[in-house]
Coordinates of C-alpha atoms and ligand atoms in Angstrom, one line a residue:
M1 CA -15.0 -12.0 31.1
T2 CA -15.7 -8.3 31.0
P3 CA -12.5 -6.3 30.8
G4 CA -11.7 -4.1 33.8
R5 CA -13.0 -1.0 32.0
R6 CA -13.1 2.1 34.1
D7 CA -16.1 4.3 34.6
T8 CA -14.1 7.5 34.1
E9 CA -14.7 7.7 30.3
T10 CA -14.1 11.3 29.4
P11 CA -16.6 13.1 27.2
G12 CA -14.0 13.1 24.4
N13 CA -14.0 9.4 24.5
L14 CA -17.8 9.1 24.1
K15 CA -17.8 11.2 20.8
T16 CA -17.3 9.3 17.6
A17 CA -13.8 8.0 18.0
M18 CA -11.3 8.6 15.3
L19 CA -10.5 4.9 15.3
S20 CA -12.8 2.2 16.7
L21 CA -12.2 -1.5 16.9
E22 CA -15.3 -3.6 17.4
N23 CA -15.0 -7.2 18.5
I24 CA -11.9 -7.9 16.3
V25 CA -11.2 -11.6 15.8
K26 CA -8.1 -13.0 14.2
I27 CA -7.3 -16.7 13.8
F28 CA -4.1 -18.0 12.3
P29 CA -3.8 -21.5 10.9
V30 CA -1.1 -23.8 12.3
E31 CA 0.6 -25.8 9.6
G32 CA 2.6 -28.9 10.1
G33 CA 4.3 -31.8 8.4
I34 CA 6.1 -31.7 5.0
L35 CA 2.9 -31.0 3.2
R36 CA 2.3 -28.0 5.5
R37 CA -1.2 -29.1 6.1
K38 CA -3.4 -27.2 8.5
I39 CA -3.2 -29.0 11.8
G40 CA -4.8 -26.5 14.1
I41 CA -5.5 -22.8 14.7
V42 CA -4.2 -20.1 16.9
P43 CA -6.9 -17.6 18.1
A44 CA -4.6 -14.5 18.2
L45 CA -7.4 -12.1 18.9
K46 CA -10.7 -13.2 20.5
G47 CA -13.0 -10.2 20.2
V48 CA -11.1 -7.0 20.9
S49 CA -12.9 -3.7 21.2
L50 CA -11.0 -0.4 21.6
R51 CA -11.6 3.3 20.8
V52 CA -9.0 6.0 20.1
P53 CA -10.1 9.6 20.1
A54 CA -8.4 12.1 17.8
G55 CA -5.3 13.4 19.5
G56 CA -5.3 10.6 22.0
S57 CA -2.6 8.0 22.6
L58 CA -3.4 4.5 23.5
G59 CA -0.8 2.1 24.8
I60 CA -1.1 -1.6 24.3
V61 CA 0.9 -3.8 26.7
G62 CA 0.9 -7.5 27.3
E63 CA 3.3 -10.4 27.3
S64 CA 4.8 -12.0 24.2
G65 CA 2.2 -13.7 22.0
S66 CA -0.8 -11.8 23.5
G67 CA -1.8 -10.4 20.1
K68 CA -0.4 -6.8 20.2
T69 CA 1.3 -6.8 16.8
T70 CA -1.6 -8.7 15.2
L71 CA -3.9 -5.9 16.4
G72 CA -1.5 -3.2 15.2
K73 CA -1.3 -4.8 11.8
I74 CA -5.1 -5.0 11.5
V75 CA -5.4 -1.3 12.4
A76 CA -2.8 -0.4 9.7
R77 CA -4.5 -2.9 7.2
H78 CA -1.3 -4.9 6.8
L79 CA -3.5 -7.9 7.9
A80 CA -7.3 -8.5 7.5
A81 CA -9.4 -9.4 10.5
D82 CA -11.5 -12.6 10.5
G83 CA -14.3 -11.0 12.4
G84 CA -15.3 -7.6 13.8
R85 CA -15.1 -4.1 12.4
V86 CA -12.5 -1.4 12.0
L87 CA -14.0 2.1 11.8
W88 CA -12.5 5.5 10.9
E89 CA -14.7 8.3 12.3
G90 CA -17.6 5.8 12.3
R91 CA -17.0 4.6 8.7
P92 CA -16.0 1.0 8.1
H93 CA -12.5 0.7 6.7
E94 CA -13.8 -1.0 3.6
E95 CA -15.0 2.4 2.4
F96 CA -11.4 3.6 2.2
S97 CA -9.0 2.6 -0.6
R98 CA -5.6 1.3 0.5
R99 CA -4.0 4.6 -0.3
E100 CA -6.7 6.6 1.5
W101 CA -6.0 4.3 4.6
A102 CA -2.3 4.7 4.2
S103 CA -2.7 8.5 4.3
R104 CA -4.5 8.1 7.6
V105 CA -2.7 5.3 9.3
Q106 CA 1.0 4.5 9.2
M107 CA 2.9 1.9 11.2
V108 CA 6.5 1.9 12.6
F109 CA 8.1 -1.4 13.5
Q110 CA 10.5 -2.6 16.2
D111 CA 13.3 -3.4 13.7
P112 CA 14.0 -0.5 11.4
A113 CA 16.7 -2.6 9.5
A114 CA 14.0 -5.0 8.5
S115 CA 11.3 -2.5 7.7
L116 CA 13.5 -0.3 5.4
N117 CA 14.4 -1.7 2.0
P118 CA 18.2 -1.8 2.1
K119 CA 18.4 -1.4 -1.7
L120 CA 16.7 2.0 -1.8
S121 CA 18.4 5.3 -1.1
L122 CA 16.8 7.9 1.1
R123 CA 15.7 9.8 -1.9
V124 CA 13.8 6.8 -3.2
L125 CA 12.6 5.5 0.2
L126 CA 11.1 8.8 1.2
G127 CA 10.4 10.2 -2.2
E128 CA 8.0 7.3 -3.0
A129 CA 6.0 8.1 0.1
V130 CA 5.9 11.8 -0.7
A131 CA 4.8 11.0 -4.3
V132 CA 2.0 8.7 -3.0
R133 CA 0.8 11.5 -0.7
A134 CA 0.8 14.0 -3.6
Q135 CA -1.3 11.6 -5.7
I136 CA -3.8 11.2 -2.8
D137 CA -4.1 15.0 -2.7
G138 CA -4.7 15.0 -6.5
Q139 CA -1.4 16.8 -7.2
K140 CA 1.4 15.9 -9.5
G141 CA 4.5 14.6 -7.8
P142 CA 6.9 17.5 -7.1
R143 CA 9.9 18.1 -9.4
R144 CA 13.3 16.9 -8.2
A145 CA 14.5 20.1 -6.6
E146 CA 11.2 20.7 -4.8
R147 CA 11.0 17.0 -3.8
D148 CA 14.6 17.1 -2.4
R149 CA 13.7 20.2 -0.4
R150 CA 10.6 18.4 1.0
L151 CA 12.7 15.3 1.9
Q152 CA 15.3 17.5 3.6
A153 CA 12.5 19.1 5.6
L154 CA 11.2 15.6 6.6
L155 CA 14.7 14.7 7.7
D156 CA 14.9 17.9 9.8
E157 CA 11.6 16.8 11.5
V158 CA 13.2 13.6 12.8
G159 CA 16.6 15.0 13.8
L160 CA 18.6 13.9 10.7
S161 CA 19.2 17.4 9.2
G162 CA 21.6 17.3 6.3
A163 CA 21.6 13.5 5.9
P164 CA 22.6 12.9 2.2
L165 CA 19.6 11.8 0.1
D166 CA 21.8 9.4 -1.9
A167 CA 22.8 7.5 1.3
Y168 CA 21.4 4.0 2.0
P169 CA 19.8 2.8 5.3
H170 CA 22.8 0.6 6.3
Q171 CA 25.0 3.8 6.5
F172 CA 23.0 4.9 9.5
S173 CA 23.0 3.7 13.1
S174 CA 20.0 1.7 14.4
G175 CA 18.6 4.8 16.2
Q176 CA 19.0 6.9 13.0
R177 CA 17.3 4.1 11.0
Q178 CA 14.4 4.2 13.3
R179 CA 14.3 8.0 12.7
L180 CA 14.2 7.2 8.9
A181 CA 11.4 4.8 9.4
I182 CA 9.5 7.5 11.3
A183 CA 10.3 10.0 8.5
R184 CA 8.9 7.6 5.9
A185 CA 5.7 7.1 7.9
L186 CA 5.4 11.0 8.3
A187 CA 5.9 11.5 4.5
L188 CA 2.3 10.1 4.0
R189 CA 1.1 12.8 6.5
P190 CA -0.9 10.2 8.5
R191 CA -3.2 11.2 11.4
L192 CA -2.7 7.9 13.4
L193 CA 0.7 6.4 13.9
V194 CA 0.9 2.8 15.2
A195 CA 4.3 2.3 16.8
D196 CA 5.0 -1.4 17.5
E197 CA 7.8 -1.7 20.0
P198 CA 9.4 1.4 18.6
V199 CA 12.5 1.4 20.9
S200 CA 12.9 -2.2 22.0
S201 CA 15.7 -3.0 19.6
L202 CA 17.7 0.1 20.7
D203 CA 20.3 0.9 23.4
L204 CA 18.9 2.5 26.5
S205 CA 20.3 6.0 25.7
V206 CA 19.0 5.9 22.2
Q207 CA 15.6 4.7 23.4
A208 CA 15.2 7.9 25.4
Q209 CA 16.0 10.0 22.3
I210 CA 13.5 8.2 20.1
L211 CA 10.8 8.4 22.8
N212 CA 11.5 12.2 23.0
L213 CA 11.2 12.5 19.3
L214 CA 7.9 10.6 19.3
M215 CA 6.5 12.9 22.0
D216 CA 7.7 16.1 20.1
L217 CA 6.2 14.8 16.8
K218 CA 2.9 14.1 18.5
D219 CA 2.5 17.7 19.4
R220 CA 4.1 19.3 16.3
W221 CA 2.0 17.1 13.9
G222 CA -1.1 16.7 16.0
L223 CA -0.8 13.0 15.7
T224 CA -2.8 10.3 17.4
Y225 CA -0.8 7.3 18.6
I226 CA -1.2 3.6 19.3
V227 CA 2.0 2.5 21.0
I228 CA 2.5 -1.2 21.4
S229 CA 5.1 -2.3 23.9
H230 CA 5.7 -5.1 26.4
D231 CA 7.3 -2.3 28.5
L232 CA 5.1 -0.4 30.8
A233 CA 7.7 2.3 31.3
V234 CA 7.6 3.2 27.5
V235 CA 3.8 3.2 27.6
S236 CA 3.7 5.5 30.7
R237 CA 5.8 8.1 28.8
L238 CA 3.8 8.0 25.5
A239 CA 0.3 6.9 26.2
D240 CA -2.6 8.6 28.1
R241 CA -4.7 5.5 28.1
V242 CA -3.5 1.9 28.2
A243 CA -5.1 -1.5 27.3
V244 CA -3.6 -4.6 28.8
M245 CA -3.8 -7.7 26.6
K246 CA -3.5 -11.3 27.6
N247 CA -4.1 -14.3 25.3
G248 CA -5.8 -12.3 22.6
E249 CA -8.1 -10.3 24.9
V250 CA -8.1 -6.9 26.6
V251 CA -8.2 -7.7 30.3
E252 CA -8.0 -4.1 31.5
E253 CA -8.2 -0.6 30.0
G254 CA -8.1 2.9 31.4
E255 CA -6.1 6.1 31.9
T256 CA -2.5 5.1 32.0
S257 CA -1.8 6.8 35.4
A258 CA -4.8 5.1 37.0
V259 CA -4.0 1.7 35.7
L260 CA -0.4 1.9 36.7
A261 CA -1.3 3.3 40.1
A262 CA -4.0 0.8 40.9
P263 CA -4.2 -2.1 38.5
R264 CA -7.5 -4.0 38.7
H265 CA -6.4 -7.1 37.0
P266 CA -3.8 -9.4 38.7
Y267 CA -2.1 -9.8 35.3
T268 CA -1.5 -6.0 35.1
Q269 CA 0.1 -6.2 38.6
T270 CA 2.4 -9.0 37.3
L271 CA 3.5 -6.8 34.4
L272 CA 4.0 -3.8 36.8
D273 CA 6.1 -5.9 39.2
A274 CA 8.5 -6.5 36.3
V275 CA 9.2 -2.7 35.9
P276 CA 12.1 -1.4 37.9
A277 CA 10.8 1.1 40.5
F278 CA 13.1 4.0 39.2
L279 CA 11.3 3.8 35.8
R280 CA 7.8 4.2 37.1
Ligands
ATP301 N1 1.6 -15.1 10.6 C1 1.3 -15.9 11.7 N2 1.0 -17.2 11.5 C2 0.7 -18.0 12.5 N3 0.6 -17.5 13.8 C3 0.8 -16.2 14.0 C4 1.2 -15.3 13.0 N4 1.4 -14.1 13.5 C5 1.2 -14.2 14.9 N5 0.8 -15.5 15.2 C6 0.5 -16.0 16.5 O1 -0.5 -15.2 17.0 C7 -0.3 -14.9 18.4 C8 -0.2 -13.4 18.7 O2 1.0 -13.0 18.1 P1 1.5 -11.4 18.1 O3 2.7 -11.3 17.2 O4 0.4 -10.6 17.7 O5 1.9 -11.2 19.6 P2 2.6 -10.0 20.3 O6 1.8 -9.6 21.5 O7 2.9 -8.9 19.3 O8 4.0 -10.7 20.9 P3 5.5 -10.1 21.0 O9 5.5 -9.3 22.3 O10 6.4 -11.2 21.1 O11 5.8 -9.2 19.8 C9 0.9 -15.7 18.8 O12 0.5 -17.0 19.3 C10 1.6 -15.9 17.5 O13 2.4 -17.1 17.5
MG302 MG1 4.7 -8.1 18.7

């Protein structure tokens, strides 16, 4: 089936995209029995093609199990695809080392408690990322006083000014932990941030604060976003384009406002019907 792609591709979208996905396939084995033998496969992605221009923000929506996280992890190179190509400014991702990729693409997850190592203080959590970035830039890691100054500047960026660097993640609230996870991602100075359900684990009032933070950072840092969410209201705030996934395929893609105002695929309408009217 041809996805409901719209004809209103802007010229910016026709240039070499910053990130292109071409026909991405991912298949997971299903294991069973006490010997954990392979008893089947799950085709998680069945040939997904998407383009994200520099400075753009692409939302990915779809029901649970539709392949959103798998796609995000492939973009961030936390997972390898079984087929298809991932390109950065037209160059296949294999041409980039892990570190070079990490300095371009960072991912933030739904559950900051799980994604931040609880044994590491902020100084270590954030300092490692700053040191990696310095290495990529061919510089020596900064000395302690300078590094601490940079870490405090990072904490300022995410609204945690003055947080003690010898504190541990569990000493922070879940919203503050998500801010820490964002700070760690920013420490690599990436150009593309993949945010996978960045607010779903948070209380409603905290959700709004984190969404505002992500919007501010996009402008201040000139970031490009892929925002994964099952929640169309989140995507309508953060993404100028949206791709709708179902069963490992993109069934509709276009400008967020156009897709939300007049969905072409019945499945998108079903997702829209689930959003309370006051949030649209
Ligand atoms: N490591 C894995 N091993 C086996 N199957 C997996 C693995 N990761 C994902 N899957 C399967 O791949 C499919 C897509 O999963 P994925 O997590 O990408 O969906 P999702 O859209 O992010 O869902 P959710 O909204 O619940 O986060 C699902 O059928 C899932 O069970
Ligand atoms: Mg997911």
